[in-house]
Amino acid sequence: MVKPFFRRHGSEVVMSQPSTRTPSRSSLRPREDHSLPQRIARSAAVTDAGLLSISGFLSWFAGRGEANRFKVERVRLDGLDGWSFEEPTGNVVHRSGRFFAVEGLHVSVGPEPRREWHQPIIKQAEVGILGILVKEFDGVLYCLMQAKMEPGNPNLLQLSPTVQATYSNYTRVHGGSPVRYLDYFVDTSRSRVLADVLQSEHGAWFYRKSNRNMIVETDEDVPLDENFCWLTFGQIRSLLGFDNLVNMDSRTVLSCAPAGHPHRSGALHSDLELLSWFTAERSRHDVRSERVGLAGLPGWASDGGVIERTDGRYFRVVGVSVEASNREVTRWSQPLIEPVAQGVAAFVAQRIYGVPHVLVHARVESGFVDTVELAPTVQCVPENYASAEQRPRFLDLVLSPDPERVRYSAVHSEEGGRFLNAESRYMIVETGPDEVPLSPPPGYFWVTAEQLTSLVRHGHYLNVQARTLLACLNGMDWHATDSGAR
């Protein structure tokens, strides 16, 4: 017997019978588009002969900086327009009740002996959209990218996705102009979805924050705004070699693109072994995060101007006043998190039986939705560690590597809409078999880029720093050298 189900008709709920018609074989679709990785690979192969050369892009990008007016000034938190310290919590909140708030967090992490600390953290419940629109020209996929100013970027203007907007922004809570090209992402009947996944934001500074990472394709004519340009996947990957050019939001979306590596096969561990290890890592960590007020937060102090640790370590919360002539709103002010020094995010890499692998770390961060995500081998701010005994594993290996073993190195800034001058040196350092064993310490695991690409199709497996390095890995030529092969 076929059971009825309920459906809504206007304001009424009515009972319907499900269809008993058997779909014909012609109505079924392939579960995956196997041509997509090849199409992206063709675009990745076009590095300097596209609609716009790299030199042409750099000239255009410099021109966008000159054509627009940007200004960022530090101001006291208690002088921010539209923001205030909430009573009695002391949290920093916006008068609209939207956008985000800076609150306190009490964190306890096990197993025993438990670690415990307090910190400020950004609470932003909204899910934003980070989206790249792609279109085929003469058989090659191009990405529509934006020259966008963010107040926290050290150089202000960086290369952003087509759409980079919080829910409050694209619903125009600020009263500003509409977000360009947004319709391709909120109405996917106009486009073809190539990637669509919820990914985490910085777990150390955001409380359970996710954004929707999307890549959609259109065959429509797309009017080109003066602050946007078309680039191939290969050109964007080339630009990842420049310091502070491709912003964090672009990097995380690029990591979600299906990437084909036809010359690679096999891995030290099967996908099932990887998932089992990762599940065990999530199971063994007991993370308790409790939101508390900023007022009287242990170890932190504020005079109304900034919020900072009493020992000066880790980060501080500061205020800025902003002007940007090409944003939806041209003037605003806001709080930002500012780290005390530059960070390091590095994959230790190794060829294992001829196949390139990287060493991932199952990392606990206070703001993660699910306690643990896969992170780079090393992810830290070295200045935060007073003694050698406190330094993370493998830090010395990536801080002073043999230059011939450095496969990738560039400084990238983190999310410039919430963090001020937050930069990390991103690296991929290839090691020999005697430096890091096939059986690494607990919490570490050898994986291939293909395995990471498979995992990133799902949310909350790779943290944002690992996704940046995956975007770089997918653009590397691993067959240029055989050093470190087993």
Short mmCIF file of C-alpha atoms in Angstrom, two decimals:
data_model
loop_
_atom_site.label_atom_id
_atom_site.label_comp_id
_atom_site.label_asym_id
_atom_site.label_seq_id
_atom_site.Cartn_x
_atom_site.Cartn_y
_atom_site.Cartn_z
CA MET A 1 0.00 0.00 0.00
CA VAL A 2 1.31 3.48 -0.90
CA LYS A 3 1.09 5.80 2.10
CA PRO A 4 -0.31 9.32 1.62
CA PHE A 5 1.72 12.37 2.48
CA PHE A 6 0.82 15.96 3.34
CA ARG A 7 1.42 19.06 1.27
CA ARG A 8 0.60 22.75 1.74
CA HIS A 9 -2.03 24.38 -0.47
CA GLY A 10 -2.20 28.12 0.28
CA SER A 11 -2.80 28.37 4.02
CA GLU A 12 -4.18 24.81 4.23
CA VAL A 13 -2.40 21.49 4.64
CA VAL A 14 -4.00 18.82 2.47
CA MET A 15 -3.36 15.11 2.04
CA SER A 16 -2.02 13.89 -1.27
CA GLN A 17 -1.17 10.52 -2.75
CA PRO A 18 2.40 10.11 -4.00
CA SER A 19 2.89 9.29 -7.64
CA THR A 20 3.12 5.58 -8.43
CA ARG A 21 4.52 6.22 -11.90
CA THR A 22 7.85 4.53 -12.43
CA PRO A 23 10.33 6.99 -13.93
CA SER A 24 11.71 6.01 -17.30
CA ARG A 25 15.43 5.37 -17.66
CA SER A 26 15.71 8.54 -19.79
CA SER A 27 14.59 10.66 -16.82
CA LEU A 28 17.52 9.53 -14.65
CA ARG A 29 20.68 11.63 -14.49
CA PRO A 30 24.30 10.70 -13.84
CA ARG A 31 25.19 11.10 -10.17
CA GLU A 32 28.26 13.13 -11.13
CA ASP A 33 29.37 15.24 -14.07
CA HIS A 34 32.62 13.51 -14.97
CA SER A 35 33.41 16.15 -17.59
CA LEU A 36 33.61 18.97 -15.04
CA PRO A 37 37.11 18.25 -13.65
CA GLN A 38 38.41 18.11 -17.23
CA ARG A 39 36.75 21.43 -18.07
CA ILE A 40 38.32 23.01 -14.98
CA ALA A 41 41.68 21.43 -15.89
CA ARG A 42 41.46 23.04 -19.35
CA SER A 43 40.81 26.40 -17.71
CA ALA A 44 43.68 25.78 -15.27
CA ALA A 45 46.02 25.21 -18.22
CA VAL A 46 45.35 28.75 -19.51
CA THR A 47 47.63 30.92 -17.40
CA ASP A 48 48.54 33.98 -19.46
CA ALA A 49 46.75 33.98 -22.79
CA GLY A 50 43.15 34.46 -21.81
CA LEU A 51 40.73 37.34 -22.23
CA LEU A 52 43.13 39.31 -20.03
CA SER A 53 46.85 38.58 -19.61
CA ILE A 54 48.43 38.54 -16.15
CA SER A 55 50.21 41.81 -16.89
CA GLY A 56 46.93 43.22 -18.19
CA PHE A 57 45.18 42.12 -15.03
CA LEU A 58 47.81 43.70 -12.77
CA SER A 59 47.46 46.97 -14.68
CA TRP A 60 43.65 46.82 -14.41
CA PHE A 61 43.84 45.97 -10.70
CA ALA A 62 46.16 48.89 -9.96
CA GLY A 63 43.78 51.14 -11.87
CA ARG A 64 40.84 50.06 -9.71
CA GLY A 65 42.80 51.12 -6.62
CA GLU A 66 43.52 54.51 -8.15
CA ALA A 67 39.94 55.03 -9.34
CA ASN A 68 38.38 54.51 -5.92
CA ARG A 69 38.76 56.30 -2.59
CA PHE A 70 39.57 54.20 0.45
CA LYS A 71 40.24 55.33 4.01
CA VAL A 72 40.49 53.37 7.26
CA GLU A 73 41.12 55.05 10.60
CA ARG A 74 41.41 53.48 14.03
CA VAL A 75 38.86 54.75 16.52
CA ARG A 76 37.88 53.78 20.04
CA LEU A 77 35.33 51.00 20.42
CA ASP A 78 33.14 53.30 22.50
CA GLY A 79 33.24 55.85 19.67
CA LEU A 80 31.94 53.55 16.91
CA ASP A 81 28.86 54.88 15.10
CA GLY A 82 25.98 52.45 15.56
CA TRP A 83 27.83 50.18 18.00
CA SER A 84 27.79 50.09 21.79
CA PHE A 85 28.76 48.09 24.85
CA GLU A 86 25.62 46.23 25.85
CA GLU A 87 24.53 46.30 29.49
CA PRO A 88 25.14 44.29 31.61
CA THR A 89 27.13 41.81 29.46
CA GLY A 90 29.65 44.30 28.06
CA ASN A 91 29.26 42.69 24.62
CA VAL A 92 29.88 44.90 21.58
CA VAL A 93 26.63 44.97 19.58
CA HIS A 94 25.10 46.84 16.62
CA ARG A 95 21.99 48.97 17.17
CA SER A 96 20.11 46.99 14.47
CA GLY A 97 20.63 43.74 16.35
CA ARG A 98 22.04 42.32 13.09
CA PHE A 99 25.44 41.95 11.41
CA PHE A 100 27.50 40.49 14.29
CA ALA A 101 28.45 40.93 17.93
CA VAL A 102 31.66 40.50 19.90
CA GLU A 103 30.99 38.35 22.95
CA GLY A 104 32.99 36.39 25.51
CA LEU A 105 33.64 32.64 25.40
CA HIS A 106 34.65 30.20 28.13
CA VAL A 107 36.35 27.12 26.64
CA SER A 108 37.30 23.81 28.24
CA VAL A 109 38.96 21.04 26.20
CA GLY A 110 39.58 17.41 27.21
CA PRO A 111 40.63 14.65 27.56
CA GLU A 112 42.38 15.10 30.89
CA PRO A 113 44.23 17.14 31.85
CA ARG A 114 41.72 19.64 30.51
CA ARG A 115 42.82 22.95 29.00
CA GLU A 116 40.73 25.99 29.85
CA TRP A 117 40.69 29.61 28.71
CA HIS A 118 38.52 32.70 28.13
CA GLN A 119 38.49 34.88 25.01
CA PRO A 120 36.43 37.36 22.99
CA ILE A 121 34.80 35.84 19.91
CA ILE A 122 32.63 37.04 17.02
CA LYS A 123 29.05 35.74 17.08
CA GLN A 124 27.44 35.98 13.65
CA ALA A 125 24.56 33.56 13.21
CA GLU A 126 23.92 34.47 9.58
CA VAL A 127 25.11 32.29 6.70
CA GLY A 128 26.65 34.45 4.00
CA ILE A 129 27.27 33.68 0.32
CA LEU A 130 30.76 33.38 -1.15
CA GLY A 131 30.22 32.72 -4.83
CA ILE A 132 32.15 32.65 -8.10
CA LEU A 133 30.20 32.95 -11.35
CA VAL A 134 31.83 31.11 -14.27
CA LYS A 135 31.13 31.31 -18.00
CA GLU A 136 32.66 29.59 -20.99
CA PHE A 137 34.40 31.66 -23.66
CA ASP A 138 35.80 29.84 -26.72
CA GLY A 139 35.64 26.52 -24.88
CA VAL A 140 37.42 27.75 -21.72
CA LEU A 141 35.83 28.44 -18.33
CA TYR A 142 36.40 31.90 -16.87
CA CYS A 143 35.69 33.13 -13.34
CA LEU A 144 34.11 36.53 -12.71
CA MET A 145 36.29 38.11 -10.03
CA GLN A 146 35.98 41.39 -8.17
CA ALA A 147 38.47 44.02 -7.01
CA LYS A 148 37.03 44.56 -3.54
CA MET A 149 38.10 46.68 -0.60
CA GLU A 150 37.93 45.26 2.92
CA PRO A 151 38.94 47.47 5.87
CA GLY A 152 41.10 44.81 7.53
CA ASN A 153 43.23 43.98 4.49
CA PRO A 154 46.76 45.39 4.94
CA ASN A 155 46.63 46.67 1.34
CA LEU A 156 42.83 47.24 1.41
CA LEU A 157 42.06 46.10 -2.17
CA GLN A 158 42.20 42.38 -3.00
CA LEU A 159 40.73 39.94 -5.52
CA SER A 160 37.36 38.76 -4.27
CA PRO A 161 34.73 36.28 -5.52
CA THR A 162 31.86 37.53 -7.67
CA VAL A 163 29.69 37.70 -4.56
CA GLN A 164 30.98 38.05 -1.02
CA ALA A 165 28.12 39.09 1.23
CA THR A 166 26.57 38.35 4.59
CA TYR A 167 22.83 37.83 4.81
CA SER A 168 22.47 41.28 6.40
CA ASN A 169 24.40 42.80 3.50
CA TYR A 170 22.52 41.19 0.65
CA THR A 171 19.15 41.79 2.33
CA ARG A 172 20.31 45.44 2.62
CA VAL A 173 19.89 45.94 6.35
CA HIS A 174 22.49 48.73 5.96
CA GLY A 175 20.26 50.52 3.41
CA GLY A 176 22.96 50.36 0.77
CA SER A 177 22.88 49.49 -2.93
CA PRO A 178 22.13 45.92 -4.14
CA VAL A 179 24.87 43.29 -4.35
CA ARG A 180 25.87 42.88 -8.00
CA TYR A 181 25.31 39.46 -9.63
CA LEU A 182 23.60 38.09 -6.51
CA ASP A 183 20.64 36.69 -8.47
CA TYR A 184 22.80 33.98 -10.07
CA PHE A 185 23.37 32.51 -6.60
CA VAL A 186 19.98 32.94 -4.93
CA ASP A 187 18.03 31.88 -8.06
CA THR A 188 19.94 28.90 -9.41
CA SER A 189 17.34 28.35 -12.15
CA ARG A 190 19.40 30.97 -14.03
CA SER A 191 22.62 29.02 -13.63
CA ARG A 192 24.16 25.57 -13.26
CA VAL A 193 25.57 24.71 -9.84
CA LEU A 194 29.12 23.35 -9.99
CA ALA A 195 29.86 23.48 -6.25
CA ASP A 196 27.69 24.34 -3.25
CA VAL A 197 28.77 23.55 0.31
CA LEU A 198 28.67 25.12 3.78
CA GLN A 199 32.20 25.69 5.05
CA SER A 200 33.45 26.93 8.40
CA GLU A 201 35.05 30.29 9.06
CA HIS A 202 38.02 30.84 11.41
CA GLY A 203 37.24 28.66 14.39
CA ALA A 204 39.54 30.59 16.74
CA TRP A 205 37.75 33.91 16.14
CA PHE A 206 34.20 33.03 15.02
CA TYR A 207 31.63 31.13 17.06
CA ARG A 208 30.13 28.38 14.88
CA LYS A 209 30.14 30.53 11.75
CA SER A 210 29.59 29.05 8.28
CA ASN A 211 29.34 30.49 4.80
CA ARG A 212 27.85 29.00 1.66
CA ASN A 213 30.67 28.43 -0.83
CA MET A 214 29.29 28.32 -4.38
CA ILE A 215 30.49 28.06 -7.97
CA VAL A 216 27.75 28.49 -10.57
CA GLU A 217 27.92 28.56 -14.37
CA THR A 218 25.84 30.67 -16.72
CA ASP A 219 25.50 30.88 -20.49
CA GLU A 220 23.79 34.27 -20.33
CA ASP A 221 25.39 37.49 -21.45
CA VAL A 222 26.83 39.02 -18.28
CA PRO A 223 27.22 42.83 -18.22
CA LEU A 224 30.71 43.53 -16.89
CA ASP A 225 30.93 46.07 -14.08
CA GLU A 226 34.10 48.17 -14.03
CA ASN A 227 35.27 46.58 -10.75
CA PHE A 228 35.03 43.02 -12.13
CA CYS A 229 37.08 40.99 -14.61
CA TRP A 230 37.15 37.50 -16.17
CA LEU A 231 40.07 35.20 -15.23
CA THR A 232 40.74 31.51 -15.88
CA PHE A 233 41.31 29.05 -13.04
CA GLY A 234 44.94 28.90 -14.15
CA GLN A 235 45.36 32.66 -13.93
CA ILE A 236 43.88 32.82 -10.43
CA ARG A 237 46.15 30.00 -9.32
CA SER A 238 49.12 31.94 -10.72
CA LEU A 239 48.01 35.00 -8.75
CA LEU A 240 48.07 32.88 -5.56
CA GLY A 241 51.84 33.25 -5.80
CA PHE A 242 51.54 36.98 -5.06
CA ASP A 243 51.43 38.25 -1.49
CA ASN A 244 48.08 39.66 -0.31
CA LEU A 245 46.35 39.61 -3.68
CA VAL A 246 43.79 36.77 -3.76
CA ASN A 247 41.58 37.21 -0.71
CA MET A 248 40.52 34.50 1.73
CA ASP A 249 36.99 34.23 0.37
CA SER A 250 38.26 33.56 -3.15
CA ARG A 251 40.69 30.95 -1.84
CA THR A 252 38.06 28.98 0.06
CA VAL A 253 35.66 28.94 -2.89
CA LEU A 254 38.45 27.84 -5.27
CA SER A 255 39.27 24.93 -2.97
CA CYS A 256 35.74 23.59 -3.50
CA ALA A 257 36.16 23.36 -7.28
CA PRO A 258 36.27 19.76 -8.56
CA ALA A 259 39.91 19.22 -9.49
CA GLY A 260 41.11 16.38 -11.68
CA HIS A 261 44.59 14.92 -11.29
CA PRO A 262 44.65 12.29 -14.03
CA HIS A 263 48.31 11.35 -13.43
CA ARG A 264 47.89 10.56 -9.75
CA SER A 265 46.48 7.46 -8.12
CA GLY A 266 46.62 5.62 -4.84
CA ALA A 267 47.27 6.82 -1.31
CA LEU A 268 49.06 5.60 1.80
CA HIS A 269 45.67 5.20 3.50
CA SER A 270 42.31 4.37 1.95
CA ASP A 271 39.47 6.86 2.12
CA LEU A 272 37.74 4.62 4.66
CA GLU A 273 40.85 4.58 6.87
CA LEU A 274 41.04 8.38 6.65
CA LEU A 275 37.39 8.80 7.63
CA SER A 276 37.73 6.31 10.47
CA TRP A 277 40.81 8.10 11.84
CA PHE A 278 39.07 11.48 11.58
CA THR A 279 35.91 10.18 13.27
CA ALA A 280 38.04 8.82 16.12
CA GLU A 281 39.74 12.22 16.47
CA ARG A 282 36.39 13.98 16.71
CA SER A 283 35.19 11.43 19.24
CA ARG A 284 38.14 11.67 21.61
CA HIS A 285 38.03 15.46 22.09
CA ASP A 286 35.53 16.89 24.55
CA VAL A 287 35.12 20.60 23.76
CA ARG A 288 32.82 22.70 25.94
CA SER A 289 32.30 26.27 24.75
CA GLU A 290 30.02 28.55 26.74
CA ARG A 291 29.13 32.05 25.57
CA VAL A 292 29.63 34.59 28.35
CA GLY A 293 29.71 38.37 28.63
CA LEU A 294 32.79 40.41 27.78
CA ALA A 295 32.50 42.38 31.03
CA GLY A 296 35.03 41.03 33.51
CA LEU A 297 36.34 38.36 31.11
CA PRO A 298 39.26 36.68 32.96
CA GLY A 299 42.65 37.55 31.49
CA TRP A 300 41.26 40.41 29.35
CA ALA A 301 40.87 44.13 29.98
CA SER A 302 39.24 47.12 28.28
CA ASP A 303 39.33 50.87 28.81
CA GLY A 304 36.55 51.38 26.26
CA GLY A 305 39.04 51.90 23.47
CA VAL A 306 40.31 48.35 22.85
CA ILE A 307 39.84 44.91 24.37
CA GLU A 308 43.11 43.03 24.88
CA ARG A 309 44.81 40.36 26.94
CA THR A 310 46.56 41.60 30.03
CA ASP A 311 49.78 39.86 28.89
CA GLY A 312 49.56 41.35 25.36
CA ARG A 313 49.39 37.95 23.59
CA TYR A 314 47.19 36.49 20.84
CA PHE A 315 44.89 39.30 19.63
CA ARG A 316 42.95 42.42 20.53
CA VAL A 317 39.54 43.85 19.55
CA VAL A 318 39.79 47.33 18.01
CA GLY A 319 37.52 49.82 16.23
CA VAL A 320 37.81 51.36 12.75
CA SER A 321 36.02 54.04 10.76
CA VAL A 322 35.85 53.27 7.03
CA GLU A 323 35.30 55.04 3.72
CA ALA A 324 35.10 53.10 0.43
CA SER A 325 33.68 54.67 -2.70
CA ASN A 326 32.93 51.35 -4.47
CA ARG A 327 31.09 49.50 -1.69
CA GLU A 328 27.32 49.09 -1.27
CA VAL A 329 27.64 51.49 1.69
CA THR A 330 30.39 54.07 1.33
CA ARG A 331 30.87 54.97 5.04
CA TRP A 332 30.62 52.83 8.16
CA SER A 333 32.40 51.87 11.36
CA GLN A 334 32.89 48.51 13.04
CA PRO A 335 34.97 46.43 15.47
CA LEU A 336 37.74 44.15 14.11
CA ILE A 337 39.93 41.44 15.62
CA GLU A 338 43.64 42.24 15.27
CA PRO A 339 46.25 39.50 15.92
CA VAL A 340 49.49 40.58 17.59
CA ALA A 341 51.81 39.13 14.91
CA GLN A 342 51.98 37.28 11.60
CA GLY A 343 50.99 33.62 11.62
CA VAL A 344 52.28 30.51 9.87
CA ALA A 345 50.10 27.94 8.09
CA ALA A 346 52.09 25.16 6.45
CA PHE A 347 51.68 21.69 5.05
CA VAL A 348 54.61 19.34 5.49
CA ALA A 349 54.63 17.32 2.26
CA GLN A 350 56.29 14.10 1.22
CA ARG A 351 56.32 11.74 -1.74
CA ILE A 352 55.28 8.35 -0.44
CA TYR A 353 55.98 5.58 -2.94
CA GLY A 354 56.08 8.28 -5.61
CA VAL A 355 52.69 9.83 -4.72
CA PRO A 356 52.65 13.34 -3.17
CA HIS A 357 51.07 13.46 0.31
CA VAL A 358 50.60 16.20 2.91
CA LEU A 359 50.43 15.83 6.67
CA VAL A 360 47.13 17.09 8.11
CA HIS A 361 46.46 17.87 11.76
CA ALA A 362 43.15 17.16 13.51
CA ARG A 363 42.81 20.57 15.14
CA VAL A 364 40.48 21.69 17.92
CA GLU A 365 39.27 25.29 17.72
CA SER A 366 36.84 26.85 20.16
CA GLY A 367 34.34 28.07 17.56
CA PHE A 368 34.01 24.94 15.39
CA VAL A 369 30.57 23.44 14.94
CA ASP A 370 31.91 19.90 15.36
CA THR A 371 34.97 20.17 17.67
CA VAL A 372 37.68 19.19 15.16
CA GLU A 373 38.53 19.97 11.54
CA LEU A 374 41.51 19.05 9.38
CA ALA A 375 44.13 21.79 9.52
CA PRO A 376 47.61 22.37 8.11
CA THR A 377 50.51 20.52 9.74
CA VAL A 378 51.49 23.79 11.42
CA GLN A 379 49.03 26.61 12.16
CA CYS A 380 50.06 29.16 14.76
CA VAL A 381 51.51 32.58 15.56
CA PRO A 382 55.08 31.73 16.68
CA GLU A 383 55.33 34.82 18.91
CA ASN A 384 52.59 33.41 21.16
CA TYR A 385 54.91 30.66 22.43
CA ALA A 386 57.32 31.84 25.10
CA SER A 387 59.45 28.67 25.29
CA ALA A 388 60.64 25.94 22.95
CA GLU A 389 58.69 23.35 24.96
CA GLN A 390 55.41 25.09 24.13
CA ARG A 391 56.04 25.35 20.39
CA PRO A 392 53.78 23.23 18.15
CA ARG A 393 55.18 20.12 16.48
CA PHE A 394 57.01 20.66 13.18
CA LEU A 395 57.14 24.46 13.63
CA ASP A 396 60.94 24.60 13.46
CA LEU A 397 60.85 22.39 10.36
CA VAL A 398 58.78 24.95 8.41
CA LEU A 399 60.37 28.09 9.88
CA SER A 400 63.87 27.21 8.70
CA PRO A 401 63.54 24.81 5.77
CA ASP A 402 66.05 24.07 3.05
CA PRO A 403 65.01 26.61 0.36
CA GLU A 404 65.09 23.85 -2.26
CA ARG A 405 62.36 22.02 -0.34
CA VAL A 406 59.91 24.94 -0.28
CA ARG A 407 57.28 24.14 -2.89
CA TYR A 408 55.06 27.13 -2.09
CA SER A 409 55.37 30.28 0.00
CA ALA A 410 53.27 33.44 0.04
CA VAL A 411 51.74 35.79 2.60
CA HIS A 412 47.95 35.87 2.54
CA SER A 413 45.61 37.91 4.71
CA GLU A 414 42.60 36.42 6.43
CA GLU A 415 39.02 37.70 6.18
CA GLY A 416 39.42 41.48 5.87
CA GLY A 417 35.82 42.21 6.80
CA ARG A 418 36.32 41.02 10.38
CA PHE A 419 40.09 40.89 11.00
CA LEU A 420 42.64 43.71 10.87
CA ASN A 421 46.12 43.03 9.45
CA ALA A 422 45.63 39.30 10.01
CA GLU A 423 48.33 37.76 7.83
CA SER A 424 49.88 34.30 7.66
CA ARG A 425 52.82 32.92 5.74
CA TYR A 426 51.30 30.00 3.82
CA MET A 427 53.81 27.31 2.93
CA ILE A 428 54.16 23.82 1.49
CA VAL A 429 57.48 22.30 2.54
CA GLU A 430 58.58 18.96 1.12
CA THR A 431 60.49 16.74 3.55
CA GLY A 432 62.56 13.61 3.35
CA PRO A 433 61.53 10.20 4.73
CA ASP A 434 63.88 10.57 7.71
CA GLU A 435 62.33 13.86 8.88
CA VAL A 436 58.69 12.81 9.29
CA PRO A 437 57.77 9.12 9.60
CA LEU A 438 55.01 7.24 7.79
CA SER A 439 53.48 6.74 11.24
CA PRO A 440 53.29 10.35 12.51
CA PRO A 441 52.45 11.43 16.08
CA PRO A 442 48.83 11.17 17.31
CA GLY A 443 46.55 13.75 15.73
CA TYR A 444 48.42 13.75 12.38
CA PHE A 445 47.69 11.78 9.20
CA TRP A 446 49.14 11.51 5.68
CA VAL A 447 46.63 12.29 2.89
CA THR A 448 46.73 13.14 -0.81
CA ALA A 449 45.37 16.28 -2.47
CA GLU A 450 42.73 14.10 -4.12
CA GLN A 451 41.51 12.88 -0.74
CA LEU A 452 41.27 16.47 0.52
CA THR A 453 39.39 17.46 -2.65
CA SER A 454 36.92 14.65 -1.99
CA LEU A 455 36.42 15.73 1.63
CA VAL A 456 35.97 19.43 0.83
CA ARG A 457 32.82 18.59 -1.11
CA HIS A 458 31.28 18.26 2.37
CA GLY A 459 31.10 20.88 5.09
CA HIS A 460 33.27 21.12 8.21
CA TYR A 461 36.01 18.68 7.25
CA LEU A 462 38.77 21.14 6.26
CA ASN A 463 39.34 24.38 8.13
CA VAL A 464 39.77 27.64 6.25
CA GLN A 465 43.58 27.57 6.41
CA ALA A 466 43.69 24.03 4.99
CA ARG A 467 41.33 25.10 2.21
CA THR A 468 43.70 27.93 1.24
CA LEU A 469 46.57 25.44 0.98
CA LEU A 470 44.38 23.00 -0.97
CA ALA A 471 43.67 25.75 -3.53
CA CYS A 472 47.45 26.16 -3.85
CA LEU A 473 48.08 22.39 -3.99
CA ASN A 474 45.67 22.01 -6.88
CA GLY A 475 47.74 24.46 -8.90
CA MET A 476 51.12 22.82 -8.26
CA ASP A 477 53.25 20.70 -10.60
CA TRP A 478 54.33 17.89 -8.31
CA HIS A 479 56.24 16.15 -11.08
CA ALA A 480 58.90 18.86 -11.36
CA THR A 481 61.22 17.08 -8.91
CA ASP A 482 61.64 13.69 -7.27
CA SER A 483 63.22 14.82 -4.02
CA GLY A 484 62.00 12.98 -0.94
CA ALA A 485 60.59 10.02 -2.87
CA ARG A 486 60.48 6.71 -1.04
#
